[in-house]
Amino acid sequence: MPSHPPRIAIIGGGPGGLYAAALLKRLDPARHITVWERNAPDDTFGFGVVLSDETLGGIEHADPLVYEALQQHFIRWDDIDIVHRGTRHTSGGHGFAALGRKRLLEILHARCHDLGVDLRFRTEAPPDLAETHDLVIAADGVNSSTREAHRQTFRPQITTHRCRYIWLAADFAFEAFRFEIAETEHGVMQLHGYPYAPDASTVIVEMREEVWRAAGFAELDTQGSLDRCAKIFTDALGGRPLRSNNSAWTTFRTVVNARWSHGNTVLLGDAAHTAHFSIGSGTKLAVEDALALAACLEEQPDLPTALQAYEDERKPVVASTQRAARASLEWFEDLGRYLDQPPRQFAFNLLTRSRRVTHDNLRLRDAHFTGAVEREFGCPPGTPPMFTPFRLRGLTLRNRVVVSPMDMYSATDGLPGDFHLVHLGARALGGAGLVMTEMVCVSEEGRITPGCTGLYNGKQAEGWKRITDFVHTQAPGTAIGVQLGHSGRKGSTKLMWEGMDEPLPDGNWPLVAASALPYKPANQTPRELTRAQLTDLREQFTAAAWRAARAGFDLLELHCAHGYLLSGFLSPLTNQRTDAYGGTLAKRLRFPLEVFDAVRGVWPDERPMTVRISATDWAEGGTTAEDAVEIARAFAAHGADAIDVSTGQVVAEERPEFGRSYQTPFADRIRHETGIPVIAVGAISSWDDVNSLILAGRTDLCALARPHLYDPHWTLHAAAEQGYDGPGVVWPDPYRAGSRRPQTGRTDAPKPRLTLGT
């Protein structure tokens, strides 16, 4: 198959298909390129199209004529207006460009015609194109028949979401991108609106399915829906009517394909992937697909290599966009939980919902708006949100950064030694508000590996006291917490770097768990705990907590996550008991709550207790996000001061949805549905992420693990990089000389001062 296919068929005459045709024809005028489009040339769906400066830069470089034509019709604006409960907040500096979808298609039709592309409107694509052409580009949209015809190869996954929306227009131009929230008797509705012409705006109305039905939209015809939406959002529209263009209420579907090509057929645009309209990415992604495909066909030696290169280039970009779009989509699905936030914090939360716009990014765009949000939140002047204090019971943390518990597997007979002193001491000196130990085991049999620490004898307690004394003496103002746990069915395994979760080759100890289920087939099958053993375990936790208090820890966390013993009781996948400790969620909670109560009974009253949970098992039939809310409520009712919200590691067959801050939405939900303080964890890697999550109200504290392995002084460096030198973080006196970034050699060259003509 040639790398420059001479006969190309394109199925679908949307922007992605047309732009691909124009690019490929321009690169090789000898090509014969045909576009099949089932609709008429002036048929289009939707109204305005938003393109980013990045996408426009690619278009300008690849085809200046198309870029110049687009430039003549763009409407540009910088502001986003957020209207909620009668108050409008405006954030500037965002830089949008939009034009009508019909105008975009006209420009691309004209360019294809000028280049000699064969455009066939009102014509279904023949079924044998792959046999009669060298390359078939399937740009036939979200309902792609090409994708369905080769489903076994492409392996699409299509997820239907929870909101209904309708794509409409108004005959006037909004002054800015406008989000407006309407709280009706039937539930929350939202309007997304933006200008795309001097006298026209796109208007999308969206709401949860149950709200849509309760409001009677299911019984209304199109005109009835237009009238109802115009009435609900009359303030935003200034009393003007709405119009449609084959508009209908629909539900957004996220499309993901395992593969993008099959033989000489390749997917492009919505046929390959979709991303929710709330981040304005559909046309952008399709145009970028076309640019990448054309480039790969030019660069690679043969067609299979070119199609694979195209997929390898685009898939990570699309996956990142889809993660952001999913976060945005889910934020709007769950909009109701944020309605009672302070107005500016609500606006900030909305703007940063996808995690692509962050605190630092927004501060650069609009320092006035961001500063107002910070003042409303309670940040003293010049203080980033992460360096504001937070109180848990009698303990005040000077900042919101937590060194997350990390198993080090470096103890001998459960005894913390010099390694633990240096490891935890270094991170305490590094400025975090709270430093947590690894999971400290309550018994010898409760260890995960032979290298795990414990608190089941006095010598271990003395070893821990040596560490807490160092922290309190050398890093005053830093709190140190202990995490107590028992490995359950995940015990008696190798050190992590020797084989994570793999059983020891010899020297194994017997395991116990909620039910007699091995973690993996090769792992040991635990014994199901009897009532008498449950009592013994509760006493082991109590004794360890008493030792922890004597050792001087400031905070105690009960480990009920990651498939360890107490977590094993909570998950229906690991608890198959038929007695009072198994069955319903209330019964599965019974033993973990008994342990919590026993520990709280010996833990000093003024010192806080937290609980780490797995908010989802990432597996069918396991703990759900709804369960996690109820679990958090139960622990809070028994006196937990905060919930440390992690996920997964409960069953080996889990399928996590990894990504930046991917566990944060679970903490966010628990915080807003219960009012309980939360600690967010999971791929939070930058101080900008921490500031964004704190200021948006999605969490109270942020726990970071790997960043603190990479840089023990992560928090101090975060302060230096933000120019902060206040009480929220204190450089130890011996380190103060290093509180500025070291100087580096110059990398900039002298700039020319004169330009001489020839």
CSV table of C-alpha atoms in Angstrom, one decimal, residues 112-325:
chain,number,residue,atom,x,y,z
A,112,CYS,CA,-12.3,21.7,-1.9
A,113,HIS,CA,-14.0,22.8,-5.1
A,114,ASP,CA,-11.0,25.1,-6.0
A,115,LEU,CA,-8.6,22.2,-5.4
A,116,GLY,CA,-10.6,19.7,-7.5
A,117,VAL,CA,-12.1,17.5,-4.8
A,118,ASP,CA,-15.1,15.6,-6.0
A,119,LEU,CA,-17.9,16.5,-3.6
A,120,ARG,CA,-21.0,14.3,-3.8
A,121,PHE,CA,-23.9,15.6,-1.8
A,122,ARG,CA,-27.2,13.8,-1.1
A,123,THR,CA,-25.3,10.6,-1.8
A,124,GLU,CA,-24.8,7.6,0.4
A,125,ALA,CA,-21.3,6.1,0.3
A,126,PRO,CA,-21.0,2.8,-1.6
A,127,PRO,CA,-20.3,-0.2,0.6
A,128,ASP,CA,-17.3,-1.3,-1.4
A,129,LEU,CA,-15.1,1.8,-1.1
A,130,ALA,CA,-12.2,-0.1,0.6
A,131,GLU,CA,-12.0,-2.3,-2.5
A,132,THR,CA,-12.1,0.5,-5.1
A,133,HIS,CA,-9.9,3.0,-3.2
A,134,ASP,CA,-6.4,3.0,-1.7
A,135,LEU,CA,-7.6,4.8,1.5
A,136,VAL,CA,-11.0,5.3,3.1
A,137,ILE,CA,-11.4,8.0,5.7
A,138,ALA,CA,-14.5,7.4,7.8
A,139,ALA,CA,-15.6,10.9,9.1
A,140,ASP,CA,-19.2,9.8,9.4
A,141,GLY,CA,-19.8,11.1,12.9
A,142,VAL,CA,-20.9,9.7,16.2
A,143,ASN,CA,-23.3,7.3,14.6
A,144,SER,CA,-20.6,6.0,12.2
A,145,SER,CA,-21.9,3.1,10.1
A,146,THR,CA,-18.3,2.4,9.1
A,147,ARG,CA,-17.3,1.9,12.7
A,148,GLU,CA,-20.3,-0.3,13.2
A,149,ALA,CA,-19.5,-2.4,10.1
A,150,HIS,CA,-16.1,-3.2,11.5
A,151,ARG,CA,-17.0,-3.3,15.2
A,152,GLN,CA,-14.9,-6.3,16.0
A,153,THR,CA,-11.8,-4.5,14.8
A,154,PHE,CA,-12.4,-1.0,16.1
A,155,ARG,CA,-14.0,-2.3,19.4
A,156,PRO,CA,-15.9,0.8,20.3
A,157,GLN,CA,-17.0,1.6,23.8
A,158,ILE,CA,-19.9,4.0,23.9
A,159,THR,CA,-21.0,5.6,27.2
A,160,THR,CA,-24.4,7.3,27.5
A,161,HIS,CA,-24.5,10.1,30.1
A,162,ARG,CA,-27.1,11.5,32.4
A,163,CYS,CA,-28.1,14.8,31.0
A,164,ARG,CA,-30.4,15.8,28.1
A,165,TYR,CA,-29.5,18.8,26.0
A,166,ILE,CA,-30.7,20.7,23.0
A,167,TRP,CA,-28.7,22.8,20.5
A,168,LEU,CA,-30.4,26.1,19.7
A,169,ALA,CA,-29.7,29.7,18.6
A,170,ALA,CA,-30.7,33.2,19.4
A,171,ASP,CA,-30.7,36.2,17.0
A,172,PHE,CA,-28.3,38.4,19.0
A,173,ALA,CA,-24.7,38.2,20.1
A,174,PHE,CA,-23.9,37.5,23.7
A,175,GLU,CA,-21.2,39.8,25.1
A,176,ALA,CA,-19.2,36.8,26.5
A,177,PHE,CA,-19.3,33.1,26.8
A,178,ARG,CA,-22.2,32.8,29.2
A,179,PHE,CA,-23.1,30.1,31.8
A,180,GLU,CA,-26.4,30.7,33.5
A,181,ILE,CA,-27.9,28.5,36.2
A,182,ALA,CA,-31.7,28.2,36.7
A,183,GLU,CA,-33.1,26.6,39.8
A,184,THR,CA,-36.6,25.6,38.9
A,185,GLU,CA,-39.3,23.7,40.8
A,186,HIS,CA,-38.3,20.6,38.8
A,187,GLY,CA,-34.6,20.9,39.4
A,188,VAL,CA,-31.4,22.6,38.1
A,189,MET,CA,-31.1,23.6,34.4
A,190,GLN,CA,-28.2,25.3,32.8
A,191,LEU,CA,-27.6,27.4,29.7
A,192,HIS,CA,-24.3,27.5,27.7
A,193,GLY,CA,-24.2,30.4,25.3
A,194,TYR,CA,-21.7,32.1,23.1
A,195,PRO,CA,-21.7,34.4,20.0
A,196,TYR,CA,-20.7,33.1,16.6
A,197,ALA,CA,-21.8,36.0,14.4
A,198,PRO,CA,-22.4,39.7,15.0
A,199,ASP,CA,-26.1,39.0,15.3
A,200,ALA,CA,-26.3,35.3,16.5
A,201,SER,CA,-25.4,33.1,19.4
A,202,THR,CA,-25.4,29.4,20.1
A,203,VAL,CA,-27.6,28.5,23.0
A,204,ILE,CA,-27.4,25.0,24.6
A,205,VAL,CA,-29.8,24.1,27.3
A,206,GLU,CA,-28.9,21.1,29.5
A,207,MET,CA,-30.4,19.3,32.5
A,208,ARG,CA,-30.5,15.9,34.2
A,209,GLU,CA,-32.7,13.4,32.6
A,210,GLU,CA,-35.0,13.3,35.6
A,211,VAL,CA,-35.3,17.1,35.6
A,212,TRP,CA,-36.1,17.0,31.9
A,213,ARG,CA,-38.9,14.6,32.4
A,214,ALA,CA,-40.3,16.3,35.5
A,215,ALA,CA,-40.4,19.6,33.6
A,216,GLY,CA,-42.5,18.0,30.9
A,217,PHE,CA,-40.1,18.4,28.0
A,218,ALA,CA,-40.7,14.8,26.9
A,219,GLU,CA,-44.2,15.7,26.0
A,220,LEU,CA,-43.4,18.9,24.1
A,221,ASP,CA,-42.8,19.3,20.4
A,222,THR,CA,-39.8,21.4,19.2
A,223,GLN,CA,-41.6,24.7,19.3
A,224,GLY,CA,-42.9,24.0,22.8
A,225,SER,CA,-39.4,23.3,24.0
A,226,LEU,CA,-38.1,26.5,22.4
A,227,ASP,CA,-40.8,28.5,24.1
A,228,ARG,CA,-40.3,26.8,27.5
A,229,CYS,CA,-36.5,27.3,27.4
A,230,ALA,CA,-36.8,30.9,26.3
A,231,LYS,CA,-39.1,31.5,29.3
A,232,ILE,CA,-36.8,29.8,31.8
A,233,PHE,CA,-33.8,31.8,30.6
A,234,THR,CA,-35.6,35.0,29.7
A,235,ASP,CA,-33.1,37.2,31.6
A,236,ALA,CA,-30.1,35.7,29.7
A,237,LEU,CA,-32.0,36.1,26.4
A,238,GLY,CA,-33.4,39.6,27.1
A,239,GLY,CA,-36.8,38.2,26.4
A,240,ARG,CA,-35.9,37.2,22.9
A,241,PRO,CA,-37.1,33.9,21.3
A,242,LEU,CA,-34.9,30.9,20.4
A,243,ARG,CA,-34.8,29.1,17.1
A,244,SER,CA,-33.9,25.6,16.1
A,245,ASN,CA,-32.2,23.9,13.1
A,246,ASN,CA,-33.4,20.3,13.2
A,247,SER,CA,-32.9,20.6,16.9
A,248,ALA,CA,-33.9,17.7,19.2
A,249,TRP,CA,-33.3,16.8,22.8
A,250,THR,CA,-30.5,14.2,23.0
A,251,THR,CA,-28.1,12.6,25.4
A,252,PHE,CA,-24.4,12.9,25.0
A,253,ARG,CA,-22.4,9.8,24.3
A,254,THR,CA,-18.7,9.4,24.8
A,255,VAL,CA,-17.1,7.3,22.0
A,256,VAL,CA,-13.8,5.5,22.5
A,257,ASN,CA,-12.3,3.1,20.1
A,258,ALA,CA,-9.6,0.5,20.9
A,259,ARG,CA,-8.3,0.8,17.3
A,260,TRP,CA,-8.7,3.6,14.7
A,261,SER,CA,-7.9,1.7,11.5
A,262,HIS,CA,-8.9,-1.5,9.7
A,263,GLY,CA,-7.0,-2.4,6.6
A,264,ASN,CA,-7.1,0.8,4.5
A,265,THR,CA,-10.0,2.3,6.4
A,266,VAL,CA,-9.3,4.9,9.1
A,267,LEU,CA,-11.6,6.7,11.6
A,268,LEU,CA,-11.5,10.5,12.0
A,269,GLY,CA,-13.4,12.9,14.2
A,270,ASP,CA,-16.5,11.9,16.0
A,271,ALA,CA,-16.4,8.4,14.4
A,272,ALA,CA,-13.2,7.8,16.4
A,273,HIS,CA,-13.9,9.8,19.5
A,274,THR,CA,-16.2,12.3,21.1
A,275,ALA,CA,-15.7,14.9,23.9
A,276,HIS,CA,-18.4,16.8,25.6
A,277,PHE,CA,-19.5,20.1,24.1
A,278,SER,CA,-18.9,21.9,27.4
A,279,ILE,CA,-15.2,22.2,26.6
A,280,GLY,CA,-15.9,23.0,22.9
A,281,SER,CA,-13.8,20.3,21.4
A,282,GLY,CA,-15.6,18.3,18.7
A,283,THR,CA,-14.7,20.3,15.6
A,284,LYS,CA,-11.3,21.1,17.1
A,285,LEU,CA,-10.4,17.5,17.5
A,286,ALA,CA,-11.7,16.6,14.0
A,287,VAL,CA,-9.6,19.3,12.3
A,288,GLU,CA,-6.5,18.3,14.3
A,289,ASP,CA,-7.1,14.7,13.3
A,290,ALA,CA,-7.1,15.8,9.7
A,291,LEU,CA,-3.9,17.7,10.1
A,292,ALA,CA,-2.2,14.7,11.8
A,293,LEU,CA,-3.4,12.2,9.3
A,294,ALA,CA,-2.2,14.2,6.4
A,295,ALA,CA,1.2,14.7,8.0
A,296,CYS,CA,1.6,11.0,8.8
A,297,LEU,CA,0.7,10.0,5.2
A,298,GLU,CA,3.4,12.4,4.0
A,299,GLU,CA,6.1,11.3,6.5
A,300,GLN,CA,5.7,7.5,6.6
A,301,PRO,CA,7.0,4.9,4.0
A,302,ASP,CA,3.7,2.9,3.6
A,303,LEU,CA,0.1,3.1,4.5
A,304,PRO,CA,0.0,0.7,7.5
A,305,THR,CA,2.8,2.6,9.1
A,306,ALA,CA,1.2,5.9,8.4
A,307,LEU,CA,-2.1,4.9,9.9
A,308,GLN,CA,-0.4,3.5,13.0
A,309,ALA,CA,1.6,6.6,13.4
A,310,TYR,CA,-1.6,8.7,13.1
A,311,GLU,CA,-3.2,6.6,15.8
A,312,ASP,CA,-0.1,6.7,18.1
A,313,GLU,CA,0.1,10.5,17.7
A,314,ARG,CA,-3.6,11.3,18.2
A,315,LYS,CA,-4.7,8.8,20.8
A,316,PRO,CA,-2.9,10.3,23.8
A,317,VAL,CA,-4.0,13.8,22.9
A,318,VAL,CA,-7.6,12.7,22.5
A,319,ALA,CA,-7.5,10.6,25.7
A,320,SER,CA,-6.3,13.7,27.6
A,321,THR,CA,-9.1,15.8,26.1
A,322,GLN,CA,-11.6,13.1,26.9
A,323,ARG,CA,-10.5,13.0,30.5
A,324,ALA,CA,-11.0,16.8,30.7
A,325,ALA,CA,-14.3,16.6,28.9
